[in-house]
């Protein structure tokens, strides 16, 4: 069992690869002076940034090293398509040629 924290990922002692830039987020929504509610909140940059965690793939799951590694691998691959528009053609290409999970083992990698 591995425990992974943001301090581990972002700490100065952790080896980083690629073009990593540190900057402070200016998102006040990351602190909650009161308990978060289940009411629909207005969408802002912070909600949009982390909204993908509501997808069934992530919702109510524990954060694991495997999950984080998979996200990193996907982002590293996506970086190769810098400048391309994220549209159905790109998603279909990634699905057909760059799927590396057991769920899509019948696709070419």
GROMACS .gro file of N, CA and C in nm:
model
  327
    1UNK      N    1   0.085  -0.117   0.000
    1UNK     CA    2   0.000   0.000   0.000
    1UNK      C    3   0.089   0.123   0.000
    2UNK      N    4   0.059   0.215  -0.089
    2UNK     CA    5   0.135   0.338  -0.099
    2UNK      C    6   0.046   0.456  -0.065
    3UNK      N    7   0.100   0.549   0.011
    3UNK     CA    8   0.030   0.672   0.038
    3UNK      C    9   0.101   0.782  -0.039
    4UNK      N   10   0.028   0.857  -0.113
    4UNK     CA   11   0.084   0.960  -0.199
    4UNK      C   12   0.021   1.093  -0.161
    5UNK      N   13   0.104   1.192  -0.137
    5UNK     CA   14   0.053   1.323  -0.101
    5UNK      C   15   0.099   1.425  -0.204
    6UNK      N   16   0.034   1.540  -0.205
    6UNK     CA   17   0.077   1.647  -0.294
    6UNK      C   18   0.219   1.690  -0.260
    7UNK      N   19   0.253   1.689  -0.131
    7UNK     CA   20   0.389   1.726  -0.092
    7UNK      C   21   0.491   1.632  -0.154
    8UNK      N   22   0.456   1.502  -0.163
    8UNK     CA   23   0.546   1.406  -0.225
    8UNK      C   24   0.562   1.438  -0.374
    9UNK      N   25   0.451   1.462  -0.440
    9UNK     CA   26   0.455   1.490  -0.584
    9UNK      C   27   0.526   1.621  -0.616
   10UNK      N   28   0.501   1.723  -0.536
   10UNK     CA   29   0.548   1.856  -0.570
   10UNK      C   30   0.672   1.899  -0.492
   11UNK      N   31   0.714   1.817  -0.397
   11UNK     CA   32   0.829   1.854  -0.313
   11UNK      C   33   0.957   1.867  -0.393
   12UNK      N   34   1.049   1.945  -0.340
   12UNK     CA   35   1.176   1.969  -0.407
   12UNK      C   36   1.262   1.843  -0.415
   13UNK      N   37   1.238   1.745  -0.327
   13UNK     CA   38   1.318   1.622  -0.325
   13UNK      C   39   1.272   1.520  -0.429
   14UNK      N   40   1.155   1.543  -0.491
   14UNK     CA   41   1.101   1.449  -0.588
   14UNK      C   42   1.157   1.481  -0.726
   15UNK      N   43   1.212   1.377  -0.793
   15UNK     CA   44   1.264   1.396  -0.928
   15UNK      C   45   1.148   1.423  -1.023
   16UNK      N   46   1.163   1.523  -1.105
   16UNK     CA   47   1.059   1.561  -1.199
   16UNK      C   48   1.111   1.548  -1.341
   17UNK      N   49   1.022   1.516  -1.434
   17UNK     CA   50   1.059   1.499  -1.574
   17UNK      C   51   0.977   1.593  -1.660
   18UNK      N   52   1.036   1.642  -1.767
   18UNK     CA   53   0.962   1.729  -1.857
   18UNK      C   54   0.974   1.874  -1.816
   19UNK      N   55   0.885   1.954  -1.868
   19UNK     CA   56   0.885   2.098  -1.842
   19UNK      C   57   0.794   2.128  -1.724
   20UNK      N   58   0.846   2.114  -1.604
   20UNK     CA   59   0.769   2.136  -1.481
   20UNK      C   60   0.796   2.278  -1.432
   21UNK      N   61   0.689   2.351  -1.408
   21UNK     CA   62   0.700   2.488  -1.358
   21UNK      C   63   0.616   2.497  -1.232
   22UNK      N   64   0.673   2.550  -1.125
   22UNK     CA   65   0.599   2.571  -1.001
   22UNK      C   66   0.537   2.710  -1.003
   23UNK      N   67   0.410   2.719  -0.962
   23UNK     CA   68   0.346   2.847  -0.948
   23UNK      C   69   0.235   2.834  -0.845
   24UNK      N   70   0.200   2.945  -0.784
   24UNK     CA   71   0.093   2.946  -0.685
   24UNK      C   72  -0.041   2.957  -0.755
   25UNK      N   73  -0.135   2.875  -0.712
   25UNK     CA   74  -0.271   2.884  -0.765
   25UNK      C   75  -0.343   3.001  -0.699
   26UNK      N   76  -0.420   3.069  -0.777
   26UNK     CA   77  -0.496   3.182  -0.723
   26UNK      C   78  -0.643   3.145  -0.713
   27UNK      N   79  -0.667   3.025  -0.665
   27UNK     CA   80  -0.803   2.973  -0.658
   27UNK      C   81  -0.851   2.972  -0.514
   28UNK      N   82  -0.939   3.065  -0.476
   28UNK     CA   83  -0.987   3.067  -0.338
   28UNK      C   84  -1.080   2.950  -0.306
   29UNK      N   85  -1.131   2.882  -0.408
   29UNK     CA   86  -1.228   2.775  -0.384
   29UNK      C   87  -1.164   2.649  -0.327
   30UNK      N   88  -1.032   2.641  -0.321
   30UNK     CA   89  -0.970   2.519  -0.268
   30UNK      C   90  -0.975   2.513  -0.116
   31UNK      N   91  -1.010   2.621  -0.052
   31UNK     CA   92  -1.028   2.619   0.093
   31UNK      C   93  -1.177   2.630   0.120
   32UNK      N   94  -1.222   2.553   0.217
   32UNK     CA   95  -1.365   2.551   0.247
   32UNK      C   96  -1.386   2.593   0.392
   33UNK      N   97  -1.422   2.720   0.417
   33UNK     CA   98  -1.445   2.763   0.554
   33UNK      C   99  -1.564   2.692   0.616
   34UNK      N  100  -1.650   2.636   0.532
   34UNK     CA  101  -1.761   2.557   0.583
   34UNK      C  102  -1.767   2.428   0.504
   35UNK      N  103  -1.843   2.333   0.554
   35UNK     CA  104  -1.851   2.205   0.488
   35UNK      C  105  -1.905   2.222   0.346
   36UNK      N  106  -1.843   2.154   0.246
   36UNK     CA  107  -1.897   2.160   0.111
   36UNK      C  108  -2.038   2.102   0.108
   37UNK      N  109  -2.121   2.155   0.023
   37UNK     CA  110  -2.258   2.106   0.012
   37UNK      C  111  -2.273   2.028  -0.117
   38UNK      N  112  -2.382   1.957  -0.129
   38UNK     CA  113  -2.410   1.883  -0.251
   38UNK      C  114  -2.489   1.967  -0.350
   39UNK      N  115  -2.521   2.091  -0.311
   39UNK     CA  116  -2.594   2.178  -0.402
   39UNK      C  117  -2.507   2.212  -0.521
   40UNK      N  118  -2.571   2.233  -0.635
   40UNK     CA  119  -2.498   2.270  -0.756
   40UNK      C  120  -2.439   2.408  -0.738
   41UNK      N  121  -2.306   2.417  -0.746
   41UNK     CA  122  -2.238   2.544  -0.733
   41UNK      C  123  -2.208   2.599  -0.871
   42UNK      N  124  -2.195   2.730  -0.884
   42UNK     CA  125  -2.162   2.785  -1.015
   42UNK      C  126  -2.025   2.734  -1.060
   43UNK      N  127  -2.013   2.709  -1.189
   43UNK     CA  128  -1.887   2.660  -1.244
   43UNK      C  129  -1.786   2.774  -1.247
   44UNK      N  130  -1.668   2.748  -1.197
   44UNK     CA  131  -1.560   2.844  -1.209
   44UNK      C  132  -1.436   2.767  -1.251
   45UNK      N  133  -1.324   2.835  -1.263
   45UNK     CA  134  -1.203   2.772  -1.312
   45UNK      C  135  -1.161   2.654  -1.225
   46UNK      N  136  -1.175   2.666  -1.094
   46UNK     CA  137  -1.134   2.557  -1.006
   46UNK      C  138  -1.225   2.436  -1.020
   47UNK      N  139  -1.356   2.459  -1.031
   47UNK     CA  140  -1.449   2.347  -1.048
   47UNK      C  141  -1.424   2.279  -1.182
   48UNK      N  142  -1.398   2.357  -1.286
   48UNK     CA  143  -1.371   2.299  -1.416
   48UNK      C  144  -1.240   2.221  -1.416
   49UNK      N  145  -1.142   2.271  -1.344
   49UNK     CA  146  -1.009   2.207  -1.340
   49UNK      C  147  -1.016   2.066  -1.281
   50UNK      N  148  -1.101   2.047  -1.182
   50UNK     CA  149  -1.107   1.918  -1.114
   50UNK      C  150  -1.236   1.841  -1.142
   51UNK      N  151  -1.318   1.891  -1.228
   51UNK     CA  152  -1.446   1.826  -1.258
   51UNK      C  153  -1.433   1.685  -1.311
   52UNK      N  154  -1.321   1.654  -1.379
   52UNK     CA  155  -1.304   1.519  -1.435
   52UNK      C  156  -1.303   1.413  -1.324
   53UNK      N  157  -1.273   1.453  -1.200
   53UNK     CA  158  -1.272   1.357  -1.091
   53UNK      C  159  -1.412   1.308  -1.057
   54UNK      N  160  -1.514   1.374  -1.112
   54UNK     CA  161  -1.652   1.329  -1.092
   54UNK      C  162  -1.691   1.218  -1.189
   55UNK      N  163  -1.606   1.192  -1.290
   55UNK     CA  164  -1.634   1.084  -1.384
   55UNK      C  165  -1.636   0.952  -1.309
   56UNK      N  166  -1.713   0.855  -1.359
   56UNK     CA  167  -1.728   0.727  -1.290
   56UNK      C  168  -1.594   0.656  -1.270
   57UNK      N  169  -1.497   0.682  -1.355
   57UNK     CA  170  -1.364   0.621  -1.342
   57UNK      C  171  -1.295   0.660  -1.212
   58UNK      N  172  -1.327   0.779  -1.160
   58UNK     CA  173  -1.259   0.831  -1.042
   58UNK      C  174  -1.348   0.848  -0.920
   59UNK      N  175  -1.474   0.881  -0.940
   59UNK     CA  176  -1.563   0.916  -0.829
   59UNK      C  177  -1.568   0.804  -0.725
   60UNK      N  178  -1.547   0.842  -0.600
   60UNK     CA  179  -1.552   0.753  -0.484
   60UNK      C  180  -1.440   0.649  -0.481
   61UNK      N  181  -1.342   0.660  -0.570
   61UNK     CA  182  -1.227   0.570  -0.568
   61UNK      C  183  -1.118   0.627  -0.478
   62UNK      N  184  -1.031   0.542  -0.428
   62UNK     CA  185  -0.915   0.587  -0.352
   62UNK      C  186  -0.806   0.627  -0.451
   63UNK      N  187  -0.735   0.734  -0.420
   63UNK     CA  188  -0.622   0.774  -0.503
   63UNK      C  189  -0.510   0.674  -0.478
   64UNK      N  190  -0.462   0.614  -0.585
   64UNK     CA  191  -0.354   0.516  -0.574
   64UNK      C  192  -0.238   0.560  -0.662
   65UNK      N  193  -0.123   0.504  -0.634
   65UNK     CA  194  -0.006   0.531  -0.716
   65UNK      C  195  -0.032   0.489  -0.860
   66UNK      N  196  -0.098   0.376  -0.880
   66UNK     CA  197  -0.130   0.329  -1.015
   66UNK      C  198  -0.217   0.430  -1.089
   67UNK      N  199  -0.317   0.483  -1.019
   67UNK     CA  200  -0.406   0.582  -1.080
   67UNK      C  201  -0.328   0.706  -1.122
   68UNK      N  202  -0.242   0.755  -1.034
   68UNK     CA  203  -0.163   0.875  -1.064
   68UNK      C  204  -0.067   0.848  -1.179
   69UNK      N  205  -0.003   0.730  -1.179
   69UNK     CA  206   0.088   0.695  -1.288
   69UNK      C  207   0.014   0.691  -1.422
   70UNK      N  208  -0.107   0.634  -1.421
   70UNK     CA  209  -0.187   0.628  -1.543
   70UNK      C  210  -0.220   0.768  -1.594
   71UNK      N  211  -0.255   0.859  -1.502
   71UNK     CA  212  -0.284   0.997  -1.541
   71UNK      C  213  -0.160   1.062  -1.601
   72UNK      N  214  -0.045   1.040  -1.538
   72UNK     CA  215   0.080   1.098  -1.588
   72UNK      C  216   0.110   1.047  -1.728
   73UNK      N  217   0.093   0.916  -1.749
   73UNK     CA  218   0.119   0.858  -1.881
   73UNK      C  219   0.027   0.918  -1.987
   74UNK      N  220  -0.099   0.934  -1.952
   74UNK     CA  221  -0.194   0.994  -2.048
   74UNK      C  222  -0.155   1.138  -2.080
   75UNK      N  223  -0.119   1.215  -1.977
   75UNK     CA  224  -0.080   1.354  -2.000
   75UNK      C  225   0.049   1.364  -2.081
   76UNK      N  226   0.144   1.275  -2.054
   76UNK     CA  227   0.267   1.275  -2.132
   76UNK      C  228   0.239   1.247  -2.279
   77UNK      N  229   0.149   1.153  -2.305
   77UNK     CA  230   0.111   1.123  -2.443
   77UNK      C  231   0.038   1.241  -2.505
   78UNK      N  232  -0.054   1.299  -2.431
   78UNK     CA  233  -0.130   1.413  -2.483
   78UNK      C  234  -0.039   1.529  -2.519
   79UNK      N  235   0.071   1.544  -2.444
   79UNK     CA  236   0.167   1.650  -2.471
   79UNK      C  237   0.222   1.641  -2.614
   80UNK      N  238   0.232   1.519  -2.667
   80UNK     CA  239   0.282   1.498  -2.803
   80UNK      C  240   0.187   1.557  -2.908
   81UNK      N  241   0.065   1.586  -2.870
   81UNK     CA  242  -0.034   1.640  -2.962
   81UNK      C  243  -0.057   1.790  -2.940
   82UNK      N  244   0.040   1.856  -2.877
   82UNK     CA  245   0.028   1.999  -2.852
   82UNK      C  246  -0.001   2.070  -2.984
   83UNK      N  247  -0.097   2.160  -2.980
   83UNK     CA  248  -0.137   2.235  -3.099
   83UNK      C  249  -0.255   2.174  -3.172
   84UNK      N  250  -0.285   2.048  -3.146
   84UNK     CA  251  -0.400   1.984  -3.209
   84UNK      C  252  -0.526   2.019  -3.131
   85UNK      N  253  -0.636   2.028  -3.200
   85UNK     CA  254  -0.765   2.053  -3.135
   85UNK      C  255  -0.815   1.922  -3.073
   86UNK      N  256  -0.864   1.930  -2.950
   86UNK     CA  257  -0.922   1.812  -2.886
   86UNK      C  258  -1.064   1.798  -2.942
   87UNK      N  259  -1.078   1.706  -3.033
   87UNK     CA  260  -1.207   1.681  -3.095
   87UNK      C  261  -1.225   1.530  -3.108
   88UNK      N  262  -1.333   1.489  -3.170
   88UNK     CA  263  -1.363   1.346  -3.181
   88UNK      C  264  -1.255   1.271  -3.257
   89UNK      N  265  -1.195   1.335  -3.358
   89UNK     CA  266  -1.088   1.269  -3.435
   89UNK      C  267  -0.968   1.237  -3.346
   90UNK      N  268  -0.928   1.331  -3.261
   90UNK     CA  269  -0.815   1.308  -3.172
   90UNK      C  270  -0.849   1.199  -3.071
   91UNK      N  271  -0.968   1.205  -3.013
   91UNK     CA  272  -1.008   1.104  -2.915
   91UNK      C  273  -1.011   0.966  -2.980
   92UNK      N  274  -1.065   0.957  -3.101
   92UNK     CA  275  -1.069   0.828  -3.170
   92UNK      C  276  -0.928   0.778  -3.200
   93UNK      N  277  -0.838   0.867  -3.241
   93UNK     CA  278  -0.699   0.828  -3.266
   93UNK      C  279  -0.634   0.773  -3.139
   94UNK      N  280  -0.649   0.846  -3.028
   94UNK     CA  281  -0.591   0.802  -2.901
   94UNK      C  282  -0.650   0.668  -2.858
   95UNK      N  283  -0.780   0.652  -2.875
   95UNK     CA  284  -0.847   0.529  -2.837
   95UNK      C  285  -0.798   0.412  -2.922
   96UNK      N  286  -0.781   0.435  -3.050
   96UNK     CA  287  -0.743   0.327  -3.141
   96UNK      C  288  -0.594   0.291  -3.131
   97UNK      N  289  -0.507   0.391  -3.116
   97UNK     CA  290  -0.364   0.366  -3.128
   97UNK      C  291  -0.284   0.379  -2.999
   98UNK      N  292  -0.342   0.432  -2.894
   98UNK     CA  293  -0.264   0.459  -2.774
   98UNK      C  294  -0.333   0.413  -2.647
   99UNK      N  295  -0.403   0.306  -2.653
   99UNK     CA  296  -0.472   0.255  -2.535
   99UNK      C  297  -0.385   0.146  -2.474
  100UNK      N  298  -0.348   0.164  -2.346
  100UNK     CA  299  -0.254   0.071  -2.283
  100UNK      C  300  -0.310   0.003  -2.160
  101UNK      N  301  -0.441   0.008  -2.139
  101UNK     CA  302  -0.497  -0.055  -2.021
  101UNK      C  303  -0.554  -0.191  -2.058
  102UNK      N  304  -0.577  -0.274  -1.959
  102UNK     CA  305  -0.637  -0.405  -1.982
  102UNK      C  306  -0.776  -0.393  -2.041
  103UNK      N  307  -0.845  -0.283  -2.011
  103UNK     CA  308  -0.981  -0.263  -2.060
  103UNK      C  309  -0.987  -0.250  -2.211
  104UNK      N  310  -0.876  -0.210  -2.270
  104UNK     CA  311  -0.877  -0.192  -2.415
  104UNK      C  312  -0.764  -0.271  -2.480
  105UNK      N  313  -0.738  -0.391  -2.431
  105UNK     CA  314  -0.627  -0.472  -2.480
  105UNK      C  315  -0.646  -0.515  -2.625
  106UNK      N  316  -0.770  -0.509  -2.676
  106UNK     CA  317  -0.792  -0.549  -2.814
  106UNK      C  318  -0.755  -0.438  -2.912
  107UNK      N  319  -0.718  -0.319  -2.864
  107UNK     CA  320  -0.675  -0.209  -2.950
  107UNK      C  321  -0.525  -0.214  -2.968
  108UNK      N  322  -0.479  -0.154  -3.078
  108UNK     CA  323  -0.334  -0.137  -3.097
  108UNK      C  324  -0.284  -0.033  -2.999
  109UNK      N  325  -0.164  -0.047  -2.948
  109UNK     CA  326  -0.107   0.051  -2.856
  109UNK      C  327  -0.024   0.151  -2.929
   0.00000   0.00000   0.00000
